[in-house]
Amino acid sequence: MTGTDLRLFGAIHADKREKVADELDEFAEGVDALFVEYPAEGTGPRPFARMWLRSPLVALGFALVTLAHLPLYAICQRSPFPAELIAARELAQERDLPLHPVDADHPVAAFGDASRSMTAVNWILFALLVAYAPVGTLATAAVLVGSVLALGLLYRVIPRVWPVLAVVGCLATLWALIFASWTSGVAAVVGLLFALVAIYATLGDRNETMLSHIERISNEHGYRDACLTTGKAHLSGLRESAESYDVRVTAEHDPRWLRYASEADDETNESETTEKQYDREPSVLQDRVHATIADWVLLLVGAPILAFVTALAFYFVATSALPVSGVSSGSETGFRAAAGLFFVLLVLVPVVYRTVAEARFGRTLGKRFFHVEVTKADGSACGWRSALLRNLVRPLDYVGGFLLLLWRSDRRRRLGDLVAGTMVVRAESVDTGADAK
């Protein structure tokens, strides 16, 4: 038979580097070469600058995504590079294996070489943002560029201290983007949306490009058994697309965050009861944590903007259009009322968002992305009452009982789940019927 046997090593980009290295060492035993999901030029200053010149709006959002990820990278692998890339480089050096980056359509590379029409669209939209908020938009871009470049330089100069600096620097930058008066939240959100759409819309093209490069390089060098390290999100697409190339997927590694996949599989196999479908399964708990983080990132960006826009509209209406309301007795009074509304909305928006999403669809956007959902203890749809109860009790989880209950309760349920009689399950394992309402 001709062709190349390809092993797909899926990974979560922010993970324990020692764990990922051990798993890759075992998984890639006996391969002829290693391929990595990474652009040949890397994502350093030059590719990043080219991306800003050709696609400024996407680059602005991509920088924000990078800064949101870096604290996890710093904590988990003490490096700004994905865990699987670090592991692949170390393994290639240890075994003297060829290492080939094959992600030529990585967002930094792809949008750094964007077409003229794409470049024109980016610059027109970026110019509109500048016209809307000149100082805020330019300040936001400067903060993002400066933060990314500064953290990259600090890693080269003082790598041992970099993890601490990265966490502090990223959180300070994100705080400035959300709360500082001289930055533009609108520019940050618009850029973020464009970047997220670009990242997820190009997954299929990136899979095709990686497989095409693997096929070509393997034929040139005569590789018969190779391993590709890639993000978990690429696994299913690569498996399906491989049929169109002279490549056979012979093995696949499904990662577990912060835990060895073998340990998670052993724990699952030990339990023969239906509880293994619920949040007692390690992978469900991990995906639940991921979903919570994703929702908080969304809320940290969206809630302040929504609250600010609503409070601003209230201020103008109350102080000019409704003089008889009593609120417009002075701009100072109107400002105080608007400020109070702003802080009230900061509290209410997360509760309303989670309650509506879980009652109507069984899951928030974060849970939808990580394939988990909320149901009642008997497996039926969550419902409005249960969704409201579990989210009203949520603040009490943050005082210390959250982790204890997750690990000690019968189905690893937090306090809100116990009060509301709900639990978090695999989305594909239970039909809640919520979407049919």
Coordinates of C-alpha atoms in Angstrom, one line a residue:
M1 CA 0.0 0.0 0.0
T2 CA 1.1 3.5 -0.7
G3 CA 0.5 6.6 1.3
T4 CA 1.3 7.7 4.8
D5 CA 0.0 6.5 8.1
L6 CA -0.9 9.5 10.2
R7 CA -1.4 9.6 13.9
L8 CA -3.5 12.6 15.1
F9 CA -2.3 13.9 18.5
G10 CA -5.1 16.2 19.8
A11 CA -4.2 18.7 22.5
I12 CA -5.6 21.5 24.5
H13 CA -3.3 24.5 23.8
A14 CA -3.1 25.5 27.5
D15 CA -2.2 22.4 29.4
K16 CA 0.6 20.9 31.6
R17 CA 3.6 20.7 29.4
E18 CA 5.1 17.7 31.3
K19 CA 1.8 15.8 30.8
V20 CA 1.5 16.6 27.1
A21 CA 5.2 15.7 26.6
D22 CA 4.7 12.3 28.3
E23 CA 1.6 11.5 26.2
L24 CA 3.2 12.6 23.0
D25 CA 6.3 10.6 23.7
E26 CA 4.2 7.4 24.1
F27 CA 1.8 8.2 21.3
A28 CA 4.5 9.0 18.7
E29 CA 6.6 6.0 19.4
G30 CA 8.3 4.8 16.1
V31 CA 7.2 7.6 13.8
D32 CA 9.4 8.9 10.9
A33 CA 8.5 12.5 11.4
L34 CA 6.5 15.0 13.4
F35 CA 4.1 17.6 12.0
V36 CA 2.8 20.6 14.0
E37 CA -0.1 22.9 13.7
Y38 CA 2.0 26.0 13.4
P39 CA 3.0 28.4 10.6
A40 CA 6.5 28.0 9.2
E41 CA 7.3 31.7 10.0
G42 CA 5.9 31.4 13.5
T43 CA 3.8 34.2 15.0
G44 CA 6.6 36.6 15.9
P45 CA 6.8 40.4 15.4
R46 CA 7.2 40.3 11.6
P47 CA 4.2 38.1 10.8
F48 CA 2.2 40.0 13.4
A49 CA 3.1 43.3 11.9
R50 CA 2.2 42.1 8.4
M51 CA -1.2 41.0 9.8
W52 CA -1.8 44.5 11.3
L53 CA -0.9 46.1 8.0
R54 CA -3.1 43.9 5.8
S55 CA -6.0 43.1 8.2
P56 CA -6.0 45.6 11.1
L57 CA -9.5 44.8 12.4
V58 CA -8.9 41.1 12.6
A59 CA -5.4 41.7 14.0
L60 CA -7.0 43.9 16.8
G61 CA -9.3 41.1 17.8
F62 CA -6.7 38.4 17.5
A63 CA -4.4 40.3 19.8
L64 CA -7.3 40.4 22.3
V65 CA -7.8 36.7 22.0
T66 CA -4.0 36.2 22.5
L67 CA -4.0 38.2 25.7
A68 CA -7.0 36.3 27.0
H69 CA -5.1 33.0 26.5
L70 CA -1.7 34.0 27.7
P71 CA -2.5 33.9 31.5
L72 CA -3.5 30.2 31.1
Y73 CA -0.4 29.6 29.0
A74 CA 1.7 31.2 31.7
I75 CA 0.1 29.1 34.5
C76 CA 0.0 25.8 32.6
Q77 CA 3.2 25.6 30.5
R78 CA 5.2 28.7 31.5
S79 CA 5.5 29.7 27.9
P80 CA 3.6 31.7 25.3
F81 CA 3.7 28.7 22.9
P82 CA 1.0 26.0 22.8
A83 CA 1.8 22.9 25.0
E84 CA 1.8 20.5 22.1
L85 CA 4.2 22.6 20.1
I86 CA 6.7 22.7 23.0
A87 CA 6.3 18.9 23.4
A88 CA 6.8 18.3 19.7
R89 CA 10.0 20.4 19.6
E90 CA 11.4 18.6 22.7
L91 CA 10.6 15.2 21.3
A92 CA 12.0 16.0 17.8
Q93 CA 15.3 17.1 19.5
E94 CA 15.4 14.1 21.8
R95 CA 14.8 11.5 19.0
D96 CA 16.5 13.5 16.2
L97 CA 13.2 13.5 14.2
P98 CA 12.3 16.0 11.5
L99 CA 9.8 18.6 12.6
H100 CA 7.6 20.2 10.0
P101 CA 5.2 23.2 10.7
V102 CA 2.2 22.7 8.3
D103 CA -0.4 25.3 9.3
A104 CA 0.2 27.7 6.4
D105 CA -3.3 29.1 6.8
H106 CA -2.9 30.0 10.5
P107 CA -4.8 33.3 11.1
V108 CA -1.6 35.2 11.6
A109 CA -0.2 33.9 8.3
A110 CA -3.5 33.9 6.3
F111 CA -4.5 37.4 7.2
G112 CA -1.0 38.7 6.9
D113 CA -1.3 37.7 3.2
A114 CA -4.9 38.7 2.8
S115 CA -6.4 39.6 -0.6
R116 CA -6.8 43.2 -1.7
S117 CA -10.6 43.0 -1.1
M118 CA -10.2 41.6 2.4
T119 CA -7.6 44.3 3.2
A120 CA -9.9 47.0 1.9
V121 CA -12.8 45.7 4.0
N122 CA -10.6 45.6 7.1
W123 CA -9.2 49.1 6.6
I124 CA -12.7 50.6 5.8
L125 CA -14.2 49.1 9.0
F126 CA -11.2 50.1 11.0
A127 CA -11.5 53.7 9.6
L128 CA -15.1 53.8 10.6
L129 CA -14.2 52.8 14.2
V130 CA -11.6 55.6 14.2
A131 CA -14.1 58.1 13.0
Y132 CA -16.6 57.0 15.7
A133 CA -14.0 57.1 18.5
P134 CA -10.7 58.4 17.3
V135 CA -8.8 58.5 20.6
G136 CA -10.4 55.3 22.0
T137 CA -9.9 53.2 18.9
L138 CA -6.2 54.2 18.4
A139 CA -5.5 53.9 22.1
T140 CA -7.1 50.4 22.1
A141 CA -5.0 49.3 19.2
A142 CA -1.8 50.8 20.7
V143 CA -2.5 49.0 24.1
L144 CA -3.0 45.7 22.4
V145 CA 0.0 45.9 20.1
G146 CA 2.2 47.2 22.9
S147 CA 1.1 44.4 25.3
V148 CA 1.6 41.6 22.8
L149 CA 5.0 42.9 21.7
A150 CA 6.1 43.7 25.3
L151 CA 5.2 40.2 26.6
G152 CA 6.9 38.6 23.6
L153 CA 10.1 40.6 24.3
L154 CA 10.0 39.8 28.1
Y155 CA 9.8 36.1 27.4
R156 CA 13.0 36.3 25.4
V157 CA 14.8 38.4 28.0
I158 CA 13.6 37.0 31.3
P159 CA 11.7 33.7 30.6
R160 CA 11.8 32.6 34.2
V161 CA 9.9 35.6 35.5
W162 CA 7.7 35.8 32.4
P163 CA 4.7 33.7 33.8
V164 CA 4.1 36.2 36.6
L165 CA 4.6 39.2 34.3
A166 CA 2.2 37.6 31.7
V167 CA -0.6 37.1 34.2
V168 CA -0.3 40.6 35.7
G169 CA 0.2 42.3 32.3
C170 CA -2.7 40.6 30.6
L171 CA -5.1 41.2 33.4
A172 CA -4.1 44.8 33.6
T173 CA -4.5 45.2 29.8
L174 CA -7.9 43.6 29.8
W175 CA -9.0 45.8 32.8
A176 CA -7.9 48.9 30.9
L177 CA -9.8 47.9 27.8
I178 CA -13.0 47.3 29.8
F179 CA -12.9 50.1 32.4
A180 CA -10.5 52.9 31.3
S181 CA -12.1 56.0 29.8
W182 CA -9.5 56.5 27.2
T183 CA -10.0 53.1 25.4
S184 CA -12.8 52.0 23.2
G185 CA -14.9 49.0 24.2
V186 CA -16.7 49.1 20.9
A187 CA -13.5 48.8 18.9
A188 CA -12.4 45.9 21.1
V189 CA -15.7 44.0 20.8
V190 CA -16.0 44.5 17.0
G191 CA -12.4 43.4 16.5
L192 CA -13.0 40.4 18.8
L193 CA -16.1 39.3 16.9
F194 CA -14.3 39.6 13.5
A195 CA -11.3 37.6 14.9
L196 CA -13.5 34.8 16.3
V197 CA -15.4 34.5 13.1
A198 CA -12.2 34.4 11.1
I199 CA -10.7 31.7 13.4
Y200 CA -13.6 29.4 13.3
A201 CA -14.6 30.0 9.7
T202 CA -11.1 29.0 8.5
L203 CA -10.9 25.7 10.5
G204 CA -11.9 23.7 7.5
D205 CA -9.5 25.4 5.1
R206 CA -6.7 25.0 7.6
N207 CA -7.4 21.2 7.9
E208 CA -7.2 20.9 4.1
T209 CA -4.0 22.9 4.0
M210 CA -2.3 20.8 6.7
L211 CA -3.2 17.5 5.1
S212 CA -2.0 18.8 1.7
H213 CA 1.3 19.8 3.2
I214 CA 1.6 16.5 5.1
E215 CA 0.9 14.5 1.9
R216 CA 3.5 16.5 -0.2
I217 CA 6.2 16.5 2.5
S218 CA 5.7 12.8 3.2
N219 CA 6.0 11.9 -0.5
E220 CA 9.1 14.0 -0.9
H221 CA 10.9 12.5 2.1
G222 CA 9.4 9.0 2.0
Y223 CA 7.7 9.1 5.4
R224 CA 5.4 6.1 6.0
D225 CA 4.4 6.8 9.6
A226 CA 4.0 10.3 10.9
C227 CA 2.3 12.2 13.7
L228 CA 0.5 15.5 13.6
T229 CA 0.1 17.5 16.8
T230 CA -2.9 19.8 16.6
G231 CA -5.6 21.4 18.7
K232 CA -8.6 19.3 19.8
A233 CA -11.0 21.4 17.6
H234 CA -9.2 20.1 14.4
L235 CA -9.5 16.4 15.1
S236 CA -12.9 15.5 13.6
G237 CA -12.3 17.7 10.5
L238 CA -8.9 16.2 9.9
R239 CA -10.2 12.7 10.2
E240 CA -13.0 13.3 7.7
S241 CA -10.8 15.3 5.2
A242 CA -8.0 12.7 5.3
E243 CA -10.0 10.5 2.9
S244 CA -9.3 12.9 0.1
Y245 CA -5.6 12.7 0.5
D246 CA -2.9 10.0 0.3
V247 CA -3.0 9.9 4.1
R248 CA -4.5 7.3 6.4
V249 CA -5.5 8.2 10.0
T250 CA -4.4 5.2 12.0
A251 CA -4.6 6.5 15.6
E252 CA -6.1 9.5 17.4
H253 CA -5.4 11.0 20.8
D254 CA -8.3 12.7 22.6
P255 CA -6.9 14.9 25.3
R256 CA -8.1 15.6 28.8
W257 CA -7.3 18.9 30.4
L258 CA -4.7 18.8 33.1
R259 CA -5.1 15.0 33.4
Y260 CA -3.6 12.1 31.6
A261 CA -6.1 10.6 29.1
S262 CA -5.3 7.1 30.4
E263 CA -6.3 8.0 33.9
A264 CA -9.6 9.5 32.8
D265 CA -10.4 6.4 30.7
D266 CA -9.6 4.1 33.6
E267 CA -11.9 6.0 35.9
T268 CA -14.7 5.9 33.3
N269 CA -14.3 2.2 32.8
E270 CA -14.4 1.5 36.5
S271 CA -18.0 2.8 36.7
E272 CA -20.7 0.7 35.0
T273 CA -23.6 2.9 36.2
T274 CA -25.4 5.5 34.3
E275 CA -23.7 8.2 36.4
K276 CA -20.7 8.1 34.2
Q277 CA -22.8 10.1 31.7
Y278 CA -23.1 12.9 34.2
D279 CA -20.7 15.4 35.6
R280 CA -18.9 12.7 37.6
E281 CA -17.0 11.9 34.4
P282 CA -13.7 13.8 34.5
S283 CA -13.9 15.1 31.0
V284 CA -17.4 16.5 31.7
L285 CA -16.1 18.3 34.7
Q286 CA -13.2 19.7 32.7
D287 CA -15.4 20.8 29.9
R288 CA -17.7 22.4 32.4
V289 CA -14.8 24.4 33.8
H290 CA -13.9 25.4 30.2
A291 CA -17.5 26.4 29.5
T292 CA -17.5 28.6 32.7
I293 CA -14.3 30.3 31.6
A294 CA -15.6 30.9 28.1
D295 CA -18.9 32.4 29.5
W296 CA -17.0 34.7 31.9
V297 CA -14.7 35.9 29.0
L298 CA -17.9 36.7 27.0
L299 CA -19.5 38.4 30.0
L300 CA -16.4 40.4 31.0
V301 CA -16.4 41.9 27.6
G302 CA -20.2 42.1 26.8
A303 CA -21.8 42.9 30.1
P304 CA -19.9 46.2 30.7
I305 CA -20.5 47.3 27.2
L306 CA -24.3 46.5 27.3
A307 CA -24.5 48.1 30.8
F308 CA -22.7 51.2 29.6
V309 CA -24.7 51.7 26.4
T310 CA -28.0 51.2 28.4
A311 CA -26.9 53.6 31.2
L312 CA -25.7 56.2 28.7
A313 CA -29.1 56.1 26.8
F314 CA -30.9 56.4 30.1
Y315 CA -28.8 59.4 31.1
F316 CA -29.6 61.3 27.9
V317 CA -33.3 60.4 28.0
A318 CA -33.6 61.2 31.7
T319 CA -31.8 64.6 31.5
S320 CA -33.3 65.9 28.3
A321 CA -36.4 64.1 27.0
L322 CA -38.2 63.6 30.3
P323 CA -37.9 66.8 32.4
V324 CA -40.9 66.0 34.5
S325 CA -39.5 62.7 35.7
G326 CA -37.6 64.4 38.5
V327 CA -34.4 62.7 37.4
S328 CA -33.4 65.6 35.3
S329 CA -33.1 68.1 38.1
G330 CA -29.5 68.4 37.2
S331 CA -26.9 66.6 35.2
E332 CA -25.3 65.4 38.4
T333 CA -28.5 63.7 39.5
G334 CA -28.9 62.1 36.1
F335 CA -25.3 60.9 36.2
R336 CA -25.7 59.3 39.6
A337 CA -28.9 57.5 38.4
A338 CA -27.1 56.3 35.3
A339 CA -24.1 55.2 37.3
G340 CA -26.4 53.2 39.6
L341 CA -28.1 51.6 36.7
F342 CA -24.7 50.7 35.2
F343 CA -23.7 48.8 38.3
V344 CA -27.1 47.1 38.7
L345 CA -26.9 45.9 35.1
L346 CA -23.4 44.5 35.7
V347 CA -24.9 42.2 38.2
L348 CA -28.2 41.5 36.4
V349 CA -26.8 40.8 32.9
P350 CA -24.9 37.6 33.8
V351 CA -27.9 36.3 35.7
V352 CA -30.3 37.0 32.9
Y353 CA -28.0 35.7 30.2
R354 CA -27.4 32.4 32.0
T355 CA -31.1 32.0 33.1
V356 CA -32.5 32.6 29.6
A357 CA -30.0 30.5 27.8
E358 CA -30.3 27.5 30.2
A359 CA -34.1 27.7 30.4
R360 CA -34.6 28.1 26.7
F361 CA -31.8 26.0 25.2
G362 CA -30.4 24.1 28.1
R363 CA -27.0 25.6 27.7
T364 CA -25.1 28.9 27.5
L365 CA -22.8 29.7 24.6
G366 CA -19.8 28.4 26.6
K367 CA -21.6 25.1 27.4
R368 CA -22.7 24.8 23.7
F369 CA -19.1 25.1 22.5
F370 CA -17.9 22.5 25.0
H371 CA -20.9 20.2 24.4
V372 CA -22.4 20.1 27.9
E373 CA -25.8 21.2 29.1
V374 CA -28.0 21.7 32.2
T375 CA -30.9 19.3 32.9
K376 CA -33.0 18.4 35.9
A377 CA -31.8 15.5 38.1
D378 CA -34.2 13.2 36.3
G379 CA -32.9 14.1 32.9
S380 CA -35.7 16.3 31.8
A381 CA -35.3 19.9 30.5
C382 CA -34.0 22.5 33.0
G383 CA -37.0 24.9 32.8
W384 CA -37.3 28.5 33.9
R385 CA -37.7 28.0 37.7
S386 CA -34.6 25.7 37.9
A387 CA -32.5 27.9 35.7
L388 CA -33.4 31.0 37.8
L389 CA -32.7 29.2 41.1
R390 CA -29.3 27.8 40.1
N391 CA -28.1 31.2 38.9
L392 CA -29.5 33.2 41.9
V393 CA -27.5 30.9 44.2
R394 CA -24.4 31.1 42.0
P395 CA -22.7 34.0 44.0
L396 CA -22.6 31.7 47.1
D397 CA -20.5 29.2 45.2
Y398 CA -17.7 31.8 45.0
V399 CA -17.1 31.9 48.8
G400 CA -15.3 28.5 48.9
G401 CA -18.0 25.8 48.8
F402 CA -17.9 25.5 45.0
L403 CA -14.9 23.2 44.6
L404 CA -15.8 21.2 47.7
L405 CA -19.3 20.4 46.4
L406 CA -18.1 19.7 42.9
W407 CA -15.7 17.0 44.2
R408 CA -17.8 15.6 47.1
S409 CA -21.4 15.8 46.0
D410 CA -23.0 12.7 44.5
R411 CA -22.8 14.0 40.9
R412 CA -20.3 16.7 41.5
R413 CA -23.0 19.4 41.7
R414 CA -22.4 22.9 43.0
L415 CA -24.7 24.5 45.5
G416 CA -26.9 26.0 42.8
D417 CA -27.4 22.6 41.3
L418 CA -28.4 21.1 44.6
V419 CA -30.9 23.9 45.4
A420 CA -32.4 23.8 41.9
G421 CA -32.3 20.0 41.5
T422 CA -30.2 20.3 38.3
M423 CA -26.9 18.8 37.0
V424 CA -24.6 19.2 34.0
V425 CA -24.4 16.4 31.5
R426 CA -22.9 15.6 28.1
A427 CA -25.0 17.4 25.5
E428 CA -25.1 14.4 23.2
S429 CA -26.1 11.9 25.9
V430 CA -29.3 13.6 27.0
D431 CA -32.2 15.0 24.9
T432 CA -33.6 17.9 27.0
G433 CA -36.2 18.8 24.5
A434 CA -35.4 22.5 25.1
D435 CA -34.7 23.3 21.5
A436 CA -38.1 22.0 20.6
K437 CA -39.9 24.5 22.7

